[in-house]
Short mmCIF file of C-alpha atoms and ligand atoms in Angstrom, two decimals:
data_model
loop_
_atom_site.label_atom_id
_atom_site.label_comp_id
_atom_site.label_asym_id
_atom_site.label_seq_id
_atom_site.Cartn_x
_atom_site.Cartn_y
_atom_site.Cartn_z
CA UNK A 1 -90.44 -331.98 -109.50
CA UNK A 2 -93.68 -332.40 -111.58
CA UNK A 3 -93.79 -333.61 -115.07
CA UNK A 4 -94.72 -330.08 -116.21
CA UNK A 5 -91.91 -328.58 -114.06
CA UNK A 6 -89.34 -330.76 -115.96
CA UNK A 7 -90.66 -329.76 -119.25
CA UNK A 8 -90.39 -326.13 -118.25
CA UNK A 9 -87.04 -326.47 -117.82
CA UNK A 10 -86.44 -328.13 -121.36
CA UNK A 11 -85.80 -331.57 -120.03
CA UNK A 12 -86.47 -334.42 -122.52
CA UNK A 13 -89.13 -336.64 -121.49
CA UNK A 14 -90.02 -339.81 -123.55
CA UNK A 15 -92.36 -342.70 -123.05
CA UNK A 16 -93.32 -346.30 -124.30
CA UNK A 17 -96.94 -346.79 -124.13
CA UNK A 18 -97.97 -350.63 -124.52
CA UNK A 19 -101.29 -351.70 -124.92
CA UNK A 20 -101.57 -354.94 -122.56
CA UNK A 21 -103.23 -357.00 -125.00
CA UNK A 22 -100.20 -359.58 -124.98
CA UNK A 23 -96.64 -359.87 -124.24
CA UNK A 24 -94.06 -357.61 -126.08
CA UNK A 25 -92.98 -359.00 -129.66
CA UNK A 26 -89.96 -358.31 -131.79
CA UNK A 27 -91.84 -355.05 -133.22
CA UNK A 28 -92.92 -353.42 -130.01
CA UNK A 29 -89.29 -353.88 -128.31
CA UNK A 30 -87.90 -352.02 -131.35
CA UNK A 31 -90.02 -348.98 -130.41
CA UNK A 32 -89.25 -349.59 -126.73
CA UNK A 33 -85.63 -349.52 -127.47
CA UNK A 34 -85.71 -346.51 -129.65
CA UNK A 35 -87.53 -344.41 -127.12
CA UNK A 36 -85.30 -345.49 -124.34
CA UNK A 37 -82.17 -344.47 -126.29
CA UNK A 38 -83.64 -341.16 -127.63
CA UNK A 39 -84.10 -340.25 -123.90
CA UNK A 40 -80.86 -341.56 -122.63
CA UNK A 41 -79.04 -339.85 -125.48
CA UNK A 42 -80.48 -336.64 -124.41
CA UNK A 43 -80.29 -337.23 -120.54
CA UNK A 44 -84.03 -337.07 -120.15
CA UNK A 45 -86.66 -339.26 -118.34
CA UNK A 46 -87.97 -342.51 -119.57
CA UNK A 47 -91.67 -343.36 -118.88
CA UNK A 48 -93.70 -346.47 -119.24
CA UNK A 49 -97.71 -345.99 -119.42
CA UNK A 50 -99.71 -349.15 -119.65
CA UNK A 51 -102.52 -348.21 -122.04
CA UNK A 52 -105.34 -350.47 -120.62
CA UNK A 53 -108.09 -348.28 -121.48
CA UNK A 54 -109.85 -350.46 -124.12
CA UNK A 55 -110.48 -353.09 -121.32
CA UNK A 56 -112.21 -355.94 -123.45
CA UNK A 57 -108.77 -356.26 -125.27
CA UNK A 58 -106.64 -356.55 -122.30
CA UNK A 59 -105.38 -359.78 -121.07
CA UNK A 60 -104.90 -360.09 -117.26
CA UNK A 61 -101.15 -360.33 -116.38
CA UNK A 62 -100.01 -358.94 -119.65
CA UNK A 63 -98.87 -355.44 -118.20
CA UNK A 64 -96.74 -357.27 -115.71
CA UNK A 65 -95.31 -359.37 -118.10
CA UNK A 66 -94.37 -356.56 -120.54
CA UNK A 67 -92.78 -354.59 -117.63
CA UNK A 68 -90.56 -357.85 -116.53
CA UNK A 69 -89.42 -358.15 -120.13
CA UNK A 70 -88.58 -354.36 -120.44
CA UNK A 71 -86.48 -355.13 -117.22
CA UNK A 72 -84.73 -358.09 -118.35
CA UNK A 73 -83.67 -356.04 -121.69
CA UNK A 74 -82.18 -353.11 -119.30
CA UNK A 75 -85.19 -350.96 -120.14
CA UNK A 76 -86.34 -349.62 -116.61
CA UNK A 77 -88.68 -346.56 -116.31
CA UNK A 78 -87.54 -343.74 -114.14
CA UNK A 79 -90.96 -343.33 -112.83
CA UNK A 80 -93.79 -345.56 -111.60
CA UNK A 81 -95.71 -346.49 -114.67
CA UNK A 82 -99.01 -344.78 -115.11
CA UNK A 83 -102.05 -346.96 -115.92
CA UNK A 84 -104.83 -345.62 -118.19
CA UNK A 85 -107.46 -347.42 -116.23
CA UNK A 86 -106.92 -345.11 -113.26
CA UNK A 87 -106.99 -341.82 -115.55
CA UNK A 88 -110.82 -341.57 -115.96
CA UNK A 89 -111.51 -338.49 -114.02
CA UNK A 90 -108.66 -336.73 -116.17
CA UNK A 91 -110.07 -337.85 -119.21
CA UNK A 92 -113.71 -336.72 -118.32
CA UNK A 93 -112.36 -333.24 -117.32
CA UNK A 94 -110.51 -332.86 -120.87
CA UNK A 95 -113.60 -334.14 -122.52
CA UNK A 96 -115.84 -331.63 -120.88
CA UNK A 97 -113.44 -328.72 -121.68
CA UNK A 98 -113.58 -329.69 -125.41
CA UNK A 99 -117.54 -330.08 -125.11
CA UNK A 100 -117.79 -326.46 -123.45
CA UNK A 101 -115.34 -324.93 -126.13
CA UNK A 102 -117.53 -326.45 -128.76
CA UNK A 103 -114.66 -328.70 -130.19
CA UNK A 104 -116.61 -331.66 -129.39
CA UNK A 105 -120.07 -332.49 -129.77
CA UNK A 106 -122.35 -335.46 -128.89
CA UNK A 107 -123.18 -337.91 -131.67
CA UNK A 108 -126.24 -340.34 -131.77
CA UNK A 109 -125.12 -342.25 -134.88
CA UNK A 110 -125.12 -346.06 -135.02
CA UNK A 111 -122.71 -347.64 -137.79
CA UNK A 112 -126.01 -348.28 -139.85
CA UNK A 113 -126.67 -344.47 -139.65
CA UNK A 114 -123.19 -343.52 -140.72
CA UNK A 115 -123.12 -345.96 -143.72
CA UNK A 116 -126.51 -344.80 -144.80
CA UNK A 117 -125.51 -341.20 -144.65
CA UNK A 118 -122.23 -342.18 -146.33
CA UNK A 119 -124.21 -344.01 -149.14
CA UNK A 120 -126.65 -341.02 -149.62
CA UNK A 121 -124.09 -338.58 -150.17
CA UNK A 122 -121.84 -341.07 -152.32
CA UNK A 123 -118.84 -340.63 -150.03
CA UNK A 124 -116.20 -343.17 -149.57
CA UNK A 125 -117.16 -345.66 -147.12
CA UNK A 126 -114.04 -346.57 -145.18
CA UNK A 127 -110.52 -345.92 -144.75
CA UNK A 128 -108.40 -348.32 -142.97
CA UNK A 129 -111.54 -350.34 -141.92
CA UNK A 130 -112.90 -347.22 -140.28
CA UNK A 131 -115.93 -345.03 -141.60
CA UNK A 132 -115.31 -341.53 -142.28
CA UNK A 133 -117.82 -339.86 -140.17
CA UNK A 134 -120.10 -337.57 -142.60
CA UNK A 135 -120.83 -335.03 -139.88
CA UNK A 136 -124.46 -335.95 -139.35
CA UNK A 137 -124.49 -334.75 -135.53
CA UNK A 138 -122.36 -331.76 -135.72
CA UNK A 139 -125.77 -329.74 -135.99
CA UNK A 140 -127.49 -331.45 -132.99
CA UNK A 141 -128.84 -334.72 -132.06
CA UNK A 142 -132.36 -334.17 -133.51
CA UNK A 143 -134.02 -335.79 -130.42
CA UNK A 144 -131.89 -338.91 -130.53
CA UNK A 145 -129.94 -340.19 -127.61
CA UNK A 146 -126.18 -339.44 -127.57
CA UNK A 147 -124.09 -342.43 -127.91
CA UNK A 148 -120.38 -341.22 -128.48
CA UNK A 149 -118.57 -338.03 -128.20
CA UNK A 150 -116.62 -336.82 -131.46
CA UNK A 151 -114.05 -334.28 -131.93
CA UNK A 152 -115.01 -331.78 -134.82
CA UNK A 153 -112.31 -332.21 -137.20
CA UNK A 154 -111.21 -329.38 -139.22
CA UNK A 155 -108.20 -328.16 -141.39
CA UNK A 156 -105.06 -329.63 -142.94
CA UNK A 157 -102.52 -330.71 -140.22
CA UNK A 158 -98.58 -330.39 -141.14
CA UNK A 159 -96.23 -332.11 -138.83
CA UNK A 160 -92.74 -333.28 -139.44
CA UNK A 161 -91.53 -336.82 -138.46
CA UNK A 162 -87.84 -337.08 -137.48
CA UNK A 163 -87.34 -340.18 -139.64
CA UNK A 164 -90.07 -339.82 -142.07
CA UNK A 165 -89.69 -335.93 -142.81
CA UNK A 166 -92.79 -333.80 -143.49
CA UNK A 167 -96.33 -335.06 -143.37
CA UNK A 168 -99.71 -333.52 -143.84
CA UNK A 169 -103.39 -334.76 -143.44
CA UNK A 170 -106.52 -333.28 -143.93
CA UNK A 171 -108.10 -334.68 -140.98
CA UNK A 172 -111.82 -333.56 -141.43
CA UNK A 173 -111.79 -335.01 -145.15
CA UNK A 174 -109.48 -338.18 -144.92
CA UNK A 175 -110.57 -339.18 -141.25
CA UNK A 176 -113.65 -337.17 -140.30
CA UNK A 177 -114.92 -336.33 -136.83
CA UNK A 178 -113.08 -339.00 -134.61
CA UNK A 179 -114.63 -340.80 -131.50
CA UNK A 180 -113.27 -339.25 -128.03
CA UNK A 181 -115.52 -341.30 -125.97
CA UNK A 182 -116.86 -344.64 -127.40
CA UNK A 183 -120.71 -345.58 -127.77
CA UNK A 184 -119.73 -348.66 -125.09
CA UNK A 185 -118.67 -345.75 -122.65
CA UNK A 186 -115.02 -346.36 -123.11
CA UNK A 187 -112.39 -343.64 -123.54
CA UNK A 188 -110.86 -343.69 -127.24
CA UNK A 189 -107.18 -343.95 -127.64
CA UNK A 190 -106.88 -340.85 -129.32
CA UNK A 191 -108.20 -338.55 -126.20
CA UNK A 192 -106.39 -340.86 -123.77
CA UNK A 193 -102.98 -340.66 -125.19
CA UNK A 194 -103.20 -336.97 -125.74
CA UNK A 195 -104.42 -336.08 -122.32
CA UNK A 196 -101.63 -338.34 -120.67
CA UNK A 197 -98.70 -337.24 -123.08
CA UNK A 198 -99.49 -333.59 -121.97
CA UNK A 199 -99.97 -334.51 -118.16
CA UNK A 200 -96.71 -336.58 -118.22
CA UNK A 201 -95.16 -333.53 -119.79
CA UNK A 202 -93.81 -335.65 -122.93
CA UNK A 203 -91.63 -333.91 -125.11
CA UNK A 204 -90.41 -336.72 -127.63
CA UNK A 205 -93.05 -339.55 -128.69
CA UNK A 206 -91.03 -342.39 -130.25
CA UNK A 207 -93.28 -345.32 -131.43
CA UNK A 208 -93.94 -347.64 -134.36
CA UNK A 209 -94.42 -346.42 -137.96
CA UNK A 210 -98.03 -348.00 -137.77
CA UNK A 211 -99.19 -345.21 -135.38
CA UNK A 212 -98.04 -342.56 -137.73
CA UNK A 213 -101.26 -342.06 -139.17
CA UNK A 214 -102.84 -341.14 -135.86
CA UNK A 215 -100.49 -338.23 -135.30
CA UNK A 216 -102.49 -335.74 -137.14
CA UNK A 217 -105.72 -336.46 -135.12
CA UNK A 218 -103.52 -336.02 -131.82
CA UNK A 219 -102.18 -332.78 -133.17
CA UNK A 220 -105.75 -331.41 -133.75
CA UNK A 221 -106.73 -332.49 -130.36
CA UNK A 222 -103.59 -330.91 -128.69
CA UNK A 223 -104.47 -327.66 -130.21
CA UNK A 224 -108.12 -327.99 -129.19
CA UNK A 225 -106.74 -328.67 -125.61
CA UNK A 226 -104.17 -325.91 -125.78
CA UNK A 227 -101.31 -328.48 -124.69
CA UNK A 228 -97.93 -328.59 -126.49
CA UNK A 229 -97.20 -330.84 -129.44
CA UNK A 230 -94.36 -333.19 -129.02
CA UNK A 231 -91.58 -334.15 -131.43
CA UNK A 232 -92.63 -337.54 -133.20
CA UNK A 233 -90.35 -340.14 -134.39
CA UNK A 234 -91.95 -343.38 -135.92
CA UNK A 235 -89.64 -346.48 -136.10
CA UNK A 236 -89.18 -349.17 -138.83
CA UNK A 237 -91.99 -351.99 -138.51
CA UNK A 238 -90.63 -355.46 -137.87
CA UNK A 239 -92.44 -357.40 -140.57
CA UNK A 240 -93.62 -361.16 -140.32
CA UNK A 241 -92.25 -363.64 -142.94
CA UNK A 242 -95.43 -363.06 -144.84
CA UNK A 243 -94.65 -359.28 -145.31
CA UNK A 244 -97.31 -358.13 -142.98
CA UNK A 245 -96.67 -356.00 -140.02
CA UNK A 246 -95.88 -358.13 -136.86
CA UNK A 247 -98.40 -357.52 -134.44
CA UNK A 248 -100.12 -359.13 -131.48
CA UNK A 249 -103.11 -359.36 -133.43
CA UNK A 250 -101.45 -361.61 -136.05
CA UNK A 251 -99.95 -363.77 -133.45
CA UNK A 252 -96.74 -362.73 -133.20
CA UNK A 253 -94.44 -364.62 -130.81
CA UNK A 254 -93.60 -363.39 -127.61
CA UNK A 255 -90.06 -362.18 -127.51
CA UNK A 256 -87.51 -365.01 -126.76
CA UNK A 257 -85.73 -363.48 -123.74
CA UNK A 258 -83.58 -366.46 -122.93
CA UNK A 259 -80.77 -363.98 -124.18
CA UNK A 260 -81.85 -360.55 -123.81
CA UNK A 261 -78.59 -359.33 -125.46
CA UNK A 262 -79.21 -361.33 -128.62
CA UNK A 263 -82.78 -360.14 -128.64
CA UNK A 264 -81.77 -356.52 -128.04
CA UNK A 265 -79.20 -356.73 -131.01
CA UNK A 266 -81.85 -357.96 -133.29
CA UNK A 267 -84.03 -354.81 -132.44
CA UNK A 268 -80.74 -352.41 -132.68
CA UNK A 269 -80.30 -353.81 -136.22
CA UNK A 270 -83.80 -352.68 -137.18
CA UNK A 271 -83.00 -349.19 -135.94
CA UNK A 272 -79.77 -349.24 -138.16
CA UNK A 273 -77.48 -349.25 -134.86
CA UNK A 274 -73.83 -350.39 -135.34
CA UNK A 275 -73.34 -354.23 -134.66
CA UNK A 276 -71.49 -354.20 -131.47
CA UNK A 277 -69.70 -357.02 -129.56
CA UNK A 278 -70.42 -355.83 -125.89
CA UNK A 279 -70.68 -358.90 -123.67
CA UNK A 280 -73.60 -357.59 -121.47
CA UNK A 281 -76.83 -355.74 -121.86
CA UNK A 282 -75.68 -352.67 -119.95
CA UNK A 283 -72.56 -352.26 -122.04
CA UNK A 284 -74.50 -352.81 -125.45
CA UNK A 285 -77.14 -350.24 -124.27
CA UNK A 286 -74.13 -347.55 -123.51
CA UNK A 287 -72.63 -348.25 -127.16
CA UNK A 288 -76.17 -347.46 -128.64
CA UNK A 289 -76.72 -344.67 -126.40
CA UNK A 290 -73.44 -342.99 -127.77
CA UNK A 291 -74.42 -343.94 -131.36
CA UNK A 292 -77.72 -342.41 -131.03
CA UNK A 293 -76.29 -339.32 -129.43
CA UNK A 294 -73.78 -338.88 -132.15
CA UNK A 295 -76.68 -339.22 -134.90
CA UNK A 296 -78.65 -336.45 -133.01
CA UNK A 297 -75.74 -334.25 -133.26
CA UNK A 298 -75.47 -334.80 -136.98
CA UNK A 299 -79.35 -334.38 -137.57
CA UNK A 300 -80.43 -331.28 -139.30
CA UNK A 301 -83.46 -329.86 -137.70
CA UNK A 302 -85.14 -331.16 -134.70
CA UNK A 303 -83.33 -334.32 -133.22
N1 LIG B 401 -100.78 -348.14 -127.07
C1 LIG B 401 -100.27 -348.22 -128.19
C2 LIG B 401 -99.78 -349.60 -128.84
O1 LIG B 401 -99.58 -350.39 -128.16
C3 LIG B 401 -99.40 -347.19 -128.45
C4 LIG B 401 -99.73 -345.69 -128.44
C5 LIG B 401 -98.61 -344.80 -128.61
O2 LIG B 401 -97.51 -344.85 -128.37
O3 LIG B 401 -99.18 -343.66 -128.78
O4 LIG B 401 -99.89 -349.67 -129.92
#
């Protein structure tokens, strides 16, 4: 049965989509565990997708290490992992569709061009370190060579997070036309994640709260491509001792898997799951699946 077939019969499909920039850390395990529990509680399929599209940031061997770490925590995917580095043709096809429909446009701007245009218009320069694109190439390239491809971002997107509640973002104003294909020729995360979630028939996205801000962009892209929008749940972040988000970038320690059960118990605690005295990983996971299922039954609105 193909992923699309399973979705058409209403089966829940979730995924964990790590970027292989290093081994799993405590924060990424929380997202992986939550995604696995959510799918198991709904008797669905759990997939792993290796997001190795940003090749300069990928660390050789990290993907295999992550898969081993997941396996030692009892988190085994139901299908062979998908690797984004092998998905170029699918991304090219979707990009072409967006260009033909007028949702995407080629962009010739360098960073300096964008800064100058923002300055000239007195517009705010950056948001989370990213430039809000001022729309320069929307009307054409003015004879300059194309560097990147962007999505024409228009409209306020409303979406509901299963934990954080109703959200909204005016993507055109707050983010601007965002990149789908980068000037260095690499596929952008936003395009790859939307194309792959649709191709894999993902119905339930569960990931860390640091990614919540991307959701409105992804919803715009889903609408432009005419694909379904999954349900979204963003999990609490694990903070480092200094109060900052724990991430591979700030040197988070790889998980201590000398006792996977203890490590899983810490992740479960972040998710507000009951403390359990189960003696094995399999038994602890079963307790938490039951607790997750119970919480879904109590939930008002989408689980
Ligand atoms: N690859 C992303 C990360 O490791 C996660 C993407 C997603 O779950 O949508 O942060």
